[in-house]
Short mmCIF file of C-alpha atoms (C1' of nucleotides) in Angstrom, two decimals:
data_model
loop_
_atom_site.label_atom_id
_atom_site.label_comp_id
_atom_site.label_asym_id
_atom_site.label_seq_id
_atom_site.Cartn_x
_atom_site.Cartn_y
_atom_site.Cartn_z
CA UNK A 1 -11.38 -36.10 1.16
CA UNK A 2 -11.51 -32.92 -0.84
CA UNK A 3 -14.66 -31.03 -1.63
CA UNK A 4 -16.01 -31.11 -5.13
CA UNK A 5 -15.92 -27.62 -6.63
CA UNK A 6 -19.60 -27.99 -7.44
CA UNK A 7 -20.23 -28.17 -3.71
CA UNK A 8 -17.78 -25.44 -2.78
CA UNK A 9 -19.08 -23.83 0.40
CA UNK A 10 -18.22 -20.39 -0.93
CA UNK A 11 -20.31 -20.55 -4.06
CA UNK A 12 -23.50 -19.82 -2.20
CA UNK A 13 -22.41 -16.35 -1.12
CA UNK A 14 -23.52 -13.58 -3.38
CA UNK A 15 -20.11 -11.97 -3.05
CA UNK A 16 -18.97 -14.33 -5.78
CA UNK A 17 -19.74 -14.59 -9.47
CA UNK A 18 -21.69 -17.65 -10.51
CA UNK A 19 -19.83 -20.41 -12.30
CA UNK A 20 -20.72 -21.82 -15.68
CA UNK A 21 -20.58 -25.60 -16.02
CA UNK A 22 -17.50 -25.12 -18.13
CA UNK A 23 -15.84 -23.04 -15.40
CA UNK A 24 -16.58 -25.70 -12.86
CA UNK A 25 -15.00 -28.40 -14.93
CA UNK A 26 -11.87 -26.46 -15.75
CA UNK A 27 -11.26 -25.26 -12.23
CA UNK A 28 -11.87 -28.72 -10.86
CA UNK A 29 -9.19 -30.02 -13.18
CA UNK A 30 -6.78 -27.29 -12.10
CA UNK A 31 -7.34 -28.06 -8.44
CA UNK A 32 -5.00 -30.67 -7.05
CA UNK A 33 -6.14 -30.97 -3.46
CA UNK A 34 -7.05 -29.39 -0.21
CA UNK A 35 -5.17 -28.70 2.99
CA UNK A 36 -6.04 -27.77 6.53
CA UNK A 37 -3.58 -25.79 8.60
CA UNK A 38 -3.29 -24.60 12.19
CA UNK A 39 -3.03 -21.00 13.35
CA UNK A 40 0.48 -19.70 12.85
CA UNK A 41 1.29 -21.88 9.88
CA UNK A 42 3.25 -20.07 7.17
CA UNK A 43 1.69 -20.61 3.76
CA UNK A 44 3.95 -18.63 1.44
CA UNK A 45 7.23 -16.88 2.09
CA UNK A 46 8.46 -13.56 0.75
CA UNK A 47 11.13 -14.08 -1.87
CA UNK A 48 10.24 -17.71 -2.31
CA UNK A 49 8.95 -19.43 -5.36
CA UNK A 50 6.23 -21.71 -4.14
CA UNK A 51 5.12 -24.62 -6.33
CA UNK A 52 1.60 -24.12 -5.08
CA UNK A 53 -1.16 -21.58 -5.23
CA UNK A 54 -4.15 -21.50 -2.89
CA UNK A 55 -7.67 -20.34 -2.56
CA UNK A 56 -8.75 -19.73 1.02
CA UNK A 57 -11.91 -21.71 1.74
CA UNK A 58 -12.30 -21.24 5.48
CA UNK A 59 -10.46 -19.27 8.13
CA UNK A 60 -8.34 -16.16 8.06
CA UNK A 61 -4.75 -15.14 7.66
CA UNK A 62 -2.28 -12.34 7.11
CA UNK A 63 -0.16 -11.04 4.27
CA UNK A 64 2.95 -9.24 5.51
CA UNK A 65 6.41 -8.06 4.62
CA UNK A 66 9.42 -7.85 6.89
CA UNK A 67 11.84 -4.96 6.50
CA UNK A 68 15.60 -5.05 6.88
CA UNK A 69 15.32 -3.44 10.32
CA UNK A 70 13.03 -6.21 11.48
CA UNK A 71 9.80 -4.23 11.49
CA UNK A 72 6.76 -5.93 10.06
CA UNK A 73 4.18 -4.42 7.72
CA UNK A 74 0.89 -6.23 7.38
CA UNK A 75 -0.46 -5.64 3.88
CA UNK A 76 -3.81 -7.29 4.10
CA UNK A 77 -6.02 -9.63 6.01
CA UNK A 78 -6.82 -12.85 4.20
CA UNK A 79 -10.48 -13.90 3.98
CA UNK A 80 -12.28 -16.88 2.46
CA UNK A 81 -12.33 -16.58 -1.31
CA UNK A 82 -8.92 -14.92 -1.57
CA UNK A 83 -6.53 -16.30 -4.15
CA UNK A 84 -3.03 -16.63 -2.70
CA UNK A 85 0.32 -16.80 -4.41
CA UNK A 86 -0.46 -15.10 -7.69
CA UNK A 87 2.74 -13.09 -7.47
CA UNK A 88 4.89 -16.18 -7.31
CA UNK A 89 2.80 -17.69 -10.07
CA UNK A 90 3.50 -14.79 -12.40
CA UNK A 91 6.76 -13.21 -11.39
CA UNK A 92 9.16 -15.62 -9.89
CA UNK A 93 8.85 -14.65 -6.31
CA UNK A 94 6.41 -13.48 -3.71
CA UNK A 95 6.59 -9.87 -2.59
CA UNK A 96 5.19 -10.78 0.79
CA UNK A 97 4.62 -13.69 3.14
CA UNK A 98 1.29 -15.22 4.07
CA UNK A 99 0.40 -17.03 7.24
CA UNK A 100 -2.72 -18.43 8.85
CA UNK A 101 -4.04 -16.77 11.99
CA UNK A 102 -6.84 -19.23 12.54
CA UNK A 103 -7.51 -22.77 11.43
CA UNK A 104 -7.76 -22.61 7.66
CA UNK A 105 -8.86 -24.83 4.84
CA UNK A 106 -7.40 -24.10 1.42
CA UNK A 107 -7.74 -25.33 -2.13
CA UNK A 108 -4.40 -26.17 -3.69
CA UNK A 109 -3.33 -25.60 -7.29
CA UNK A 110 -0.10 -26.33 -9.10
CA UNK A 111 1.79 -23.29 -10.13
CA UNK A 112 3.26 -25.21 -13.06
CA UNK A 113 -0.18 -25.59 -14.57
CA UNK A 114 -1.08 -21.93 -14.28
CA UNK A 115 0.19 -21.02 -17.70
CA UNK A 116 -1.70 -23.87 -19.38
CA UNK A 117 -4.83 -22.92 -17.51
CA UNK A 118 -4.32 -19.33 -18.53
CA UNK A 119 -3.95 -20.22 -22.18
CA UNK A 120 -6.86 -22.61 -22.34
CA UNK A 121 -9.39 -20.51 -20.47
CA UNK A 122 -9.20 -16.89 -21.52
CA UNK A 123 -12.25 -15.90 -19.52
CA UNK A 124 -10.71 -17.35 -16.39
CA UNK A 125 -7.45 -15.66 -17.28
CA UNK A 126 -9.40 -12.45 -17.34
CA UNK A 127 -10.73 -13.26 -13.90
CA UNK A 128 -7.23 -13.76 -12.54
CA UNK A 129 -6.17 -10.42 -13.93
CA UNK A 130 -9.25 -8.89 -12.41
CA UNK A 131 -8.25 -10.27 -9.02
CA UNK A 132 -4.82 -8.72 -9.38
CA UNK A 133 -6.41 -5.39 -10.27
CA UNK A 134 -8.70 -5.52 -7.26
CA UNK A 135 -5.74 -6.21 -5.03
CA UNK A 136 -3.98 -3.23 -6.55
CA UNK A 137 -7.06 -1.13 -5.92
CA UNK A 138 -7.15 -2.18 -2.31
CA UNK A 139 -3.48 -1.48 -1.74
CA UNK A 140 -4.04 1.96 -3.20
CA UNK A 141 -6.63 2.58 -0.54
CA UNK A 142 -4.25 1.25 2.08
CA UNK A 143 -1.53 3.63 0.93
CA UNK A 144 -3.98 6.50 1.18
CA UNK A 145 -4.90 5.35 4.67
CA UNK A 146 -1.33 5.18 5.92
CA UNK A 147 -0.45 8.43 4.24
CA UNK A 148 -3.43 10.63 4.95
CA UNK A 149 -5.62 9.29 7.72
CA UNK A 150 -5.18 9.85 11.43
CA UNK A 151 -4.93 6.82 13.70
CA UNK A 152 -8.59 7.16 14.58
CA UNK A 153 -9.66 7.39 10.95
CA UNK A 154 -7.36 4.58 9.91
CA UNK A 155 -8.73 2.16 12.45
CA UNK A 156 -12.29 3.13 11.56
CA UNK A 157 -11.47 2.53 7.91
CA UNK A 158 -9.97 -0.86 8.60
CA UNK A 159 -12.83 -2.06 10.78
CA UNK A 160 -15.40 -0.98 8.21
CA UNK A 161 -13.59 -2.75 5.38
CA UNK A 162 -13.23 -5.89 7.43
CA UNK A 163 -16.84 -5.82 8.50
CA UNK A 164 -18.12 -5.25 4.97
CA UNK A 165 -16.17 -8.23 3.77
CA UNK A 166 -17.47 -10.27 6.68
CA UNK A 167 -21.05 -9.33 5.86
CA UNK A 168 -20.63 -10.34 2.24
CA UNK A 169 -19.29 -13.70 3.38
CA UNK A 170 -22.11 -14.33 5.81
CA UNK A 171 -19.78 -14.23 8.79
CA UNK A 172 -21.80 -11.57 10.59
CA UNK A 173 -24.51 -12.39 13.11
CA UNK A 174 -26.27 -9.59 14.90
CA UNK A 175 -23.58 -6.94 14.28
CA UNK A 176 -20.75 -9.24 15.24
CA UNK A 177 -18.18 -11.42 13.55
CA UNK A 178 -15.17 -13.47 14.56
CA UNK A 179 -11.89 -11.65 13.97
CA UNK A 180 -8.97 -13.89 14.90
CA UNK A 181 -6.16 -11.35 14.94
CA UNK A 182 -4.12 -9.63 17.63
CA UNK A 183 -4.09 -5.88 18.16
CA UNK A 184 -0.46 -6.07 17.11
CA UNK A 185 -1.58 -7.30 13.68
CA UNK A 186 -3.85 -4.32 13.16
CA UNK A 187 -1.13 -2.01 14.44
CA UNK A 188 1.33 -3.45 11.93
CA UNK A 189 -1.25 -3.08 9.17
CA UNK A 190 -1.78 0.60 9.86
CA UNK A 191 1.76 1.59 10.75
CA UNK A 192 0.80 2.36 14.34
CA UNK A 193 2.33 1.27 17.61
CA UNK A 194 0.58 -1.39 19.61
CA UNK A 195 0.03 1.03 22.46
CA UNK A 196 -1.56 3.70 20.35
CA UNK A 197 -3.71 1.14 18.56
CA UNK A 198 -4.94 -0.13 21.89
CA UNK A 199 -5.80 3.36 23.07
CA UNK A 200 -7.56 4.21 19.84
CA UNK A 201 -9.60 1.03 19.97
CA UNK A 202 -10.76 1.94 23.43
CA UNK A 203 -11.73 5.37 22.15
CA UNK A 204 -13.93 3.66 19.55
CA UNK A 205 -15.42 1.66 22.37
CA UNK A 206 -16.05 4.78 24.46
CA UNK A 207 -17.77 6.47 21.56
CA UNK A 208 -20.03 3.47 21.07
CA UNK A 209 -18.87 2.94 17.52
CA UNK A 210 -17.30 -0.49 17.65
CA UNK A 211 -15.90 -3.04 20.03
CA UNK A 212 -13.23 -5.57 19.22
CA UNK A 213 -12.45 -7.90 22.08
CA UNK A 214 -11.85 -11.59 22.65
CA UNK A 215 -11.55 -12.22 18.93
CA UNK A 216 -14.98 -10.79 18.21
CA UNK A 217 -15.68 -7.57 16.34
CA UNK A 218 -18.96 -5.78 17.00
CA UNK A 219 -20.04 -2.73 15.06
CA UNK A 220 -22.61 -0.54 16.79
CA UNK A 221 -23.00 2.13 14.16
CA UNK A 222 -21.67 1.21 10.74
CA UNK A 223 -22.77 4.39 9.03
CA UNK A 224 -21.13 6.62 11.60
CA UNK A 225 -17.98 4.53 11.53
CA UNK A 226 -17.95 4.72 7.75
CA UNK A 227 -18.01 8.47 7.85
CA UNK A 228 -15.37 8.65 10.59
CA UNK A 229 -13.12 6.49 8.43
CA UNK A 230 -14.07 8.33 5.26
CA UNK A 231 -14.79 5.05 3.53
CA UNK A 232 -16.41 5.32 0.10
CA UNK A 233 -19.66 3.47 0.05
CA UNK A 234 -19.17 1.59 -3.18
CA UNK A 235 -20.75 -1.82 -2.85
CA UNK A 236 -18.27 -4.67 -2.90
CA UNK A 237 -17.83 -5.86 -6.49
CA UNK A 238 -18.70 -9.43 -7.47
CA UNK A 239 -15.53 -11.46 -7.17
CA UNK A 240 -14.56 -14.42 -9.28
CA UNK A 241 -13.63 -17.52 -7.32
CA UNK A 242 -10.66 -19.63 -8.30
CA UNK B 1 1.89 10.91 -37.58
CA UNK B 2 2.07 8.05 -35.14
CA UNK B 3 5.13 5.95 -34.61
CA UNK B 4 5.17 2.43 -35.92
CA UNK B 5 5.46 -0.02 -33.04
CA UNK B 6 8.45 -1.55 -34.80
CA UNK B 7 10.20 1.77 -34.31
CA UNK B 8 8.97 2.35 -30.78
CA UNK B 9 11.61 4.42 -29.01
CA UNK B 10 11.23 2.33 -25.87
CA UNK B 11 12.08 -1.01 -27.43
CA UNK B 12 15.78 -0.32 -27.39
CA UNK B 13 16.00 -0.18 -23.61
CA UNK B 14 16.93 -3.42 -21.95
CA UNK B 15 14.33 -2.76 -19.26
CA UNK B 16 11.80 -4.23 -21.67
CA UNK B 17 11.23 -7.71 -23.00
CA UNK B 18 11.92 -8.15 -26.68
CA UNK B 19 8.95 -8.46 -29.02
CA UNK B 20 8.29 -11.30 -31.39
CA UNK B 21 7.10 -10.40 -34.88
CA UNK B 22 3.73 -11.72 -33.85
CA UNK B 23 3.64 -9.48 -30.79
CA UNK B 24 4.48 -6.48 -32.92
CA UNK B 25 1.69 -7.13 -35.33
CA UNK B 26 -0.95 -7.73 -32.71
CA UNK B 27 -0.04 -4.74 -30.59
CA UNK B 28 0.11 -2.53 -33.65
CA UNK B 29 -3.42 -3.58 -34.48
CA UNK B 30 -4.58 -2.89 -30.94
CA UNK B 31 -3.05 0.58 -30.97
CA UNK B 32 -5.37 3.26 -32.29
CA UNK B 33 -3.19 6.35 -32.13
CA UNK B 34 -0.90 8.59 -30.21
CA UNK B 35 -1.41 11.78 -28.25
CA UNK B 36 0.79 14.50 -26.87
CA UNK B 37 -0.28 16.38 -23.76
CA UNK B 38 0.97 19.33 -21.77
CA UNK B 39 2.00 19.31 -18.11
CA UNK B 40 -1.03 19.32 -15.87
CA UNK B 41 -3.29 17.49 -18.28
CA UNK B 42 -5.55 14.92 -16.58
CA UNK B 43 -5.40 11.59 -18.37
CA UNK B 44 -7.73 9.41 -16.32
CA UNK B 45 -10.07 10.25 -13.49
CA UNK B 46 -10.79 8.29 -10.34
CA UNK B 47 -14.23 6.72 -10.53
CA UNK B 48 -14.46 7.26 -14.24
CA UNK B 49 -14.74 4.69 -16.95
CA UNK B 50 -12.41 5.86 -19.66
CA UNK B 51 -12.86 4.49 -23.19
CA UNK B 52 -9.11 4.63 -23.63
CA UNK B 53 -6.01 3.00 -22.25
CA UNK B 54 -2.52 4.37 -22.65
CA UNK B 55 1.10 3.43 -22.68
CA UNK B 56 3.42 6.24 -21.67
CA UNK B 57 6.05 6.74 -24.37
CA UNK B 58 7.76 9.92 -23.21
CA UNK B 59 7.45 12.18 -20.21
CA UNK B 60 6.28 11.63 -16.66
CA UNK B 61 3.12 11.82 -14.62
CA UNK B 62 1.39 11.05 -11.36
CA UNK B 63 -1.17 8.58 -10.11
CA UNK B 64 -3.13 9.90 -7.15
CA UNK B 65 -6.29 9.58 -5.09
CA UNK B 66 -8.22 12.34 -3.39
CA UNK B 67 -9.83 11.66 -0.03
CA UNK B 68 -13.14 12.96 1.22
CA UNK B 69 -11.35 15.53 3.38
CA UNK B 70 -9.58 16.92 0.33
CA UNK B 71 -6.16 15.50 1.07
CA UNK B 72 -4.29 13.96 -1.82
CA UNK B 73 -2.34 10.72 -1.82
CA UNK B 74 0.12 10.15 -4.66
CA UNK B 75 0.32 6.42 -5.37
CA UNK B 76 3.04 6.33 -7.92
CA UNK B 77 5.10 8.27 -10.38
CA UNK B 78 4.43 7.43 -14.01
CA UNK B 79 7.44 6.66 -16.23
CA UNK B 80 7.82 5.78 -19.89
CA UNK B 81 6.68 2.22 -20.50
CA UNK B 82 3.92 2.30 -17.91
CA UNK B 83 0.54 0.96 -18.96
CA UNK B 84 -2.25 3.27 -17.78
CA UNK B 85 -5.91 2.58 -17.21
CA UNK B 86 -5.87 -1.14 -16.65
CA UNK B 87 -8.20 -0.79 -13.69
CA UNK B 88 -10.87 0.89 -15.76
CA UNK B 89 -10.26 -1.69 -18.47
CA UNK B 90 -10.95 -4.55 -16.11
CA UNK B 91 -13.18 -3.33 -13.35
CA UNK B 92 -15.48 -0.62 -14.42
CA UNK B 93 -13.77 2.28 -12.82
CA UNK B 94 -10.39 3.68 -11.96
CA UNK B 95 -9.30 3.60 -8.35
CA UNK B 96 -7.11 6.64 -8.87
CA UNK B 97 -6.55 9.56 -11.20
CA UNK B 98 -3.59 10.06 -13.50
CA UNK B 99 -2.18 13.31 -14.74
CA UNK B 100 0.86 14.47 -16.69
CA UNK B 101 3.52 16.48 -14.87
CA UNK B 102 5.64 17.09 -17.95
CA UNK B 103 4.99 17.03 -21.66
CA UNK B 104 4.00 13.47 -22.46
CA UNK B 105 3.52 11.32 -25.50
CA UNK B 106 1.24 8.33 -25.11
CA UNK B 107 0.07 5.39 -27.18
CA UNK B 108 -3.69 5.06 -27.20
CA UNK B 109 -5.73 1.84 -27.12
CA UNK B 110 -9.44 1.22 -27.14
CA UNK B 111 -10.77 -0.21 -23.93
CA UNK B 112 -13.54 -1.92 -25.90
CA UNK B 113 -11.00 -4.05 -27.73
CA UNK B 114 -9.17 -5.16 -24.60
CA UNK B 115 -11.23 -8.26 -24.14
CA UNK B 116 -10.78 -9.35 -27.77
CA UNK B 117 -7.07 -8.72 -27.50
CA UNK B 118 -6.98 -10.66 -24.27
CA UNK B 119 -8.76 -13.63 -25.81
CA UNK B 120 -6.75 -13.72 -29.00
CA UNK B 121 -3.31 -13.31 -27.50
CA UNK B 122 -2.93 -15.39 -24.36
CA UNK B 123 0.75 -14.62 -24.01
CA UNK B 124 0.04 -10.90 -24.11
CA UNK B 125 -2.81 -11.46 -21.68
CA UNK B 126 -0.25 -13.03 -19.40
CA UNK B 127 1.89 -9.93 -19.80
CA UNK B 128 -0.97 -7.69 -18.78
CA UNK B 129 -1.58 -9.76 -15.70
CA UNK B 130 2.11 -9.61 -14.96
CA UNK B 131 1.99 -5.83 -15.11
CA UNK B 132 -0.88 -5.80 -12.66
CA UNK B 133 1.09 -8.07 -10.34
CA UNK B 134 4.15 -5.83 -10.52
CA UNK B 135 2.02 -2.84 -9.65
CA UNK B 136 0.65 -4.75 -6.70
CA UNK B 137 4.18 -5.60 -5.64
CA UNK B 138 5.21 -1.97 -5.83
CA UNK B 139 2.24 -0.78 -3.83
CA UNK B 140 3.10 -3.36 -1.21
CA UNK B 141 6.50 -1.75 -0.88
CA UNK B 142 4.89 1.66 -0.70
CA UNK B 143 2.62 0.53 2.12
CA UNK B 144 5.65 -0.76 3.98
CA UNK B 145 7.36 2.56 3.43
CA UNK B 146 4.49 4.64 4.73
CA UNK B 147 3.92 2.30 7.62
CA UNK B 148 7.41 1.51 8.80
CA UNK B 149 10.00 3.92 7.47
CA UNK B 150 10.97 7.26 8.97
CA UNK B 151 10.76 10.35 6.80
CA UNK B 152 14.46 10.15 6.08
CA UNK B 153 14.29 6.49 5.13
CA UNK B 154 11.15 6.98 3.07
CA UNK B 155 12.64 9.75 0.97
CA UNK B 156 15.81 7.74 0.49
CA UNK B 157 13.72 4.80 -0.63
CA UNK B 158 11.74 6.88 -3.08
CA UNK B 159 14.77 8.54 -4.63
CA UNK B 160 16.52 5.21 -5.08
CA UNK B 161 13.49 3.62 -6.71
CA UNK B 162 13.07 6.59 -9.03
CA UNK B 163 16.73 6.65 -9.91
CA UNK B 164 16.86 2.92 -10.62
CA UNK B 165 13.93 3.26 -12.98
CA UNK B 166 15.58 6.25 -14.62
CA UNK B 167 18.79 4.32 -15.13
CA UNK B 168 16.98 1.42 -16.75
CA UNK B 169 15.29 3.86 -19.11
CA UNK B 170 18.51 5.59 -20.08
CA UNK B 171 17.40 8.86 -18.52
CA UNK B 172 20.49 9.16 -16.35
CA UNK B 173 23.58 11.05 -17.45
CA UNK B 174 26.47 11.38 -15.04
CA UNK B 175 24.50 10.62 -11.87
CA UNK B 176 21.66 12.94 -12.83
CA UNK B 177 18.24 12.70 -14.35
CA UNK B 178 15.32 15.04 -14.99
CA UNK B 179 12.61 14.72 -12.36
CA UNK B 180 9.70 17.00 -13.22
CA UNK B 181 7.77 16.93 -9.96
CA UNK B 182 7.27 19.35 -7.11
CA UNK B 183 8.32 18.66 -3.55
CA UNK B 184 4.63 18.65 -2.76
CA UNK B 185 4.19 15.62 -5.03
CA UNK B 186 6.83 13.66 -3.17
CA UNK B 187 5.35 14.77 0.14
CA UNK B 188 1.92 13.54 -0.93
CA UNK B 189 3.44 10.26 -2.08
CA UNK B 190 5.07 9.58 1.27
CA UNK B 191 2.39 10.94 3.56
CA UNK B 192 4.64 13.75 4.76
CA UNK B 193 4.07 17.48 5.01
CA UNK B 194 5.67 19.72 2.45
CA UNK B 195 7.73 21.45 5.10
CA UNK B 196 9.13 18.28 6.56
CA UNK B 197 9.85 16.90 3.09
CA UNK B 198 11.77 20.03 2.28
CA UNK B 199 13.82 19.81 5.45
CA UNK B 200 14.55 16.15 4.93
CA UNK B 201 15.67 16.75 1.37
CA UNK B 202 18.09 19.35 2.58
CA UNK B 203 19.42 16.87 5.11
CA UNK B 204 20.12 14.48 2.24
CA UNK B 205 21.94 17.33 0.56
CA UNK B 206 23.98 18.08 3.66
CA UNK B 207 24.99 14.48 3.98
CA UNK B 208 26.14 14.42 0.36
CA UNK B 209 23.76 11.63 -0.53
CA UNK B 210 21.52 13.21 -3.12
CA UNK B 211 20.41 16.56 -4.45
CA UNK B 212 17.08 17.27 -6.08
CA UNK B 213 16.73 20.82 -7.29
CA UNK B 214 15.45 22.64 -10.34
CA UNK B 215 13.79 19.54 -11.67
CA UNK B 216 17.01 17.56 -11.65
CA UNK B 217 17.84 14.67 -9.35
CA UNK B 218 21.49 13.88 -8.67
CA UNK B 219 22.58 10.88 -6.66
CA UNK B 220 26.04 11.12 -5.13
CA UNK B 221 26.19 7.76 -3.41
CA UNK B 222 23.60 5.28 -4.58
CA UNK B 223 24.83 2.42 -2.42
CA UNK B 224 24.75 4.46 0.73
CA UNK B 225 21.34 5.85 -0.13
CA UNK B 226 20.10 2.35 -0.81
CA UNK B 227 21.11 1.22 2.63
CA UNK B 228 19.67 4.32 4.29
CA UNK B 229 16.36 3.61 2.58
CA UNK B 230 16.63 -0.12 3.24
CA UNK B 231 15.90 -0.84 -0.39
CA UNK B 232 16.29 -4.46 -1.47
CA UNK B 233 18.78 -4.73 -4.26
CA UNK B 234 16.80 -6.97 -6.55
CA UNK B 235 17.49 -6.00 -10.14
CA UNK B 236 14.51 -4.50 -11.94
CA UNK B 237 12.62 -7.29 -13.70
CA UNK B 238 12.21 -7.26 -17.47
CA UNK B 239 8.92 -5.56 -18.20
CA UNK B 240 6.60 -6.31 -21.07
CA UNK B 241 5.65 -3.32 -23.16
CA UNK B 242 2.09 -2.81 -24.33
"C1'" DC C 1 6.34 44.89 -12.04
"C1'" DG C 2 2.71 42.99 -9.53
"C1'" DA C 3 0.96 38.23 -9.46
"C1'" DT C 4 1.50 33.51 -9.05
"C1'" DG C 5 3.73 29.21 -7.74
"C1'" DA C 6 7.60 26.76 -5.77
"C1'" DT C 7 11.14 26.44 -2.29
"C1'" DT C 8 13.09 27.58 2.10
"C1'" DT C 9 13.41 28.62 7.07
"C1'" DG C 10 11.86 29.32 11.95
"C1'" DA C 11 8.76 28.64 15.91
"C1'" DC C 12 5.62 25.94 18.25
"C1'" DG C 13 2.57 22.29 19.35
"C1'" DA C 14 0.29 17.76 18.68
"C1'" DG C 15 -0.03 13.08 17.54
"C1'" DC C 16 2.05 9.27 18.04
"C1'" DC C 17 6.12 6.39 19.81
"C1'" DT C 18 8.86 4.30 23.42
"C1'" DC C 19 9.57 2.74 27.85
"C1'" DA C 20 7.70 0.69 31.76
"C1'" DA C 21 4.65 -1.81 34.63
"C1'" DG C 22 0.65 -4.34 35.78
"C1'" DG C 23 -3.41 -7.26 34.69
"C1'" DT C 24 -5.65 -11.38 32.87
"C1'" DA C 25 -6.10 -15.73 30.83
"C1'" DC C 26 -4.23 -20.05 29.83
"C1'" DG C 27 -1.15 -23.95 29.66
"C1'" DT C 28 2.55 -26.76 31.73
"C1'" DG C 29 5.05 -29.14 35.08
"C1'" DG C 30 6.25 -30.02 39.79
"C1'" DC D 1 -3.58 -28.09 42.83
"C1'" DC D 2 -0.62 -24.49 42.89
"C1'" DA D 3 3.64 -22.14 41.03
"C1'" DC D 4 5.41 -20.51 37.03
"C1'" DG D 5 5.93 -19.04 32.22
"C1'" DT D 6 3.96 -17.12 28.17
"C1'" DA D 7 1.02 -14.38 25.29
"C1'" DC D 8 -1.87 -10.69 24.89
"C1'" DC D 9 -4.23 -6.59 26.51
"C1'" DT D 10 -4.24 -2.31 29.24
"C1'" DT D 11 -2.68 2.00 31.30
"C1'" DG D 12 0.52 5.86 32.56
"C1'" DA D 13 4.51 9.02 31.81
"C1'" DG D 14 7.59 11.40 29.02
"C1'" DG D 15 9.70 12.66 24.75
"C1'" DC D 16 10.63 12.89 19.74
"C1'" DT D 17 9.18 13.08 15.02
"C1'" DC D 18 6.61 15.34 12.27
"C1'" DG D 19 2.58 18.65 11.26
"C1'" DT D 20 0.79 23.35 11.24
"C1'" DC D 21 1.27 28.20 10.94
"C1'" DA D 22 3.71 32.02 9.26
"C1'" DA D 23 6.64 34.61 6.48
"C1'" DA D 24 10.60 35.38 3.51
"C1'" DT D 25 13.04 34.38 -0.84
"C1'" DC D 26 13.22 33.40 -5.62
"C1'" DA D 27 11.88 32.51 -10.41
"C1'" DT D 28 8.69 32.92 -14.09
"C1'" DC D 29 5.42 35.36 -16.66
"C1'" DG D 30 1.88 38.26 -18.54
#
DNA sequence: CGATGATTTGACGAGCCTCAAGGTACGTGG
DNA sequence: CCACGTACCTTGAGGCTCGTCAAATCATCG
């Protein structure tokens, strides 16, 4: 039993652009189903050419690459509203893998219909391009983080970005949100060792800035953390939802 | 005196997709002129909302971000064929700045006409999205480089990527190509200090892998360098030209 | 020719990595 | 119900990669 797009649980959040009736109809037609997956389930594989694209409805996940020497680089955390698989939809293969780290629910689309959708709905095509550009923007920030920030700054940056996204999605209650990742995931995202990540997190705790434990992230002083991480305070832009 | 798109000097390279007659006509109409700039000229500024988009015809440049603490992160080197300013065309501001590091010639487009172009030419719209996806793919690799590769591996990776692009553009003669950047630029691209970059480059020289001096990059053993840098050997995909 | 910018080299120290070990929570099977 | 394995977090010790500081060399240019 799949949800009607008109009743999509994400639409209510003001992080997302509002749909026209036309948009609703066309996206509903593009959508072919819904799936629920368990933590640890791989959704898309680097180098593969998946027949399906997804929109994350509930739950979280990871985008990552694996290098020849076996080391893993996490590119991004996946949140509700993210559109997954665009690379394989456009080019013929994914540049990274994606897997669920919590229980997830996802909308499913057929890659083979992407081009038709693109041609018939130029405004939605524009939205897809916009999503790609936002992703590019984010990765640019990530590159700057890995290249120029210290471990302490990098972790501050990451926690602020995560928390901001959580707030916009209504996942935050009283300064806290669920964050179903391991310290190893954050370490791999920031190019740090697990040990140093652990020690830096405890420094954040000592300084009363933030606490991430037992899958729950609590921010005590967002403004201070923002300045430690040198995060620009642009408001999150309104995202289109696919 | 601007070049006719039909005579675009880039079209001959097999790096680029071939144009249909229709494509030629529509892109020619979108194009509003051509400019030549000197080394050091800023083309687009982070946070700005440029009225113009560009395609690099000749010459090279840099994309970079500046952090609050003044440090600079180079995101990418700009080569002929690159489409510049898409972020400001889609979102309302650039996430990075772009400047010329050599003499450059660029095609100029009006940002205000992007949406019309997008609507009227769905296949070209697809191409634009594809370009955004390729950029995202590249930045993903860059993140992995900064996060997981040693200085030696990172520089090997960068030189291979640059050289491959140069080859596809016909810029390489007898294992060498012009590379009009400073060591500081490469250092800022890889998150390394200038000093360490310099020392690592001389190690590459000692090991007879590559030599970059006086604005000229020479690769002695591309295969070996590729394996040192753990660069995947996917062939460069055919790029659309805007 | 002094001034400026880029490259090069040496010395030293710090930030972060690796290795190692121990702690806790949780599930599984005897 | 307890022994055991597994996964993740935590903490300490030591060392290497890489950053910072400093200064010399070289080329270009007004």
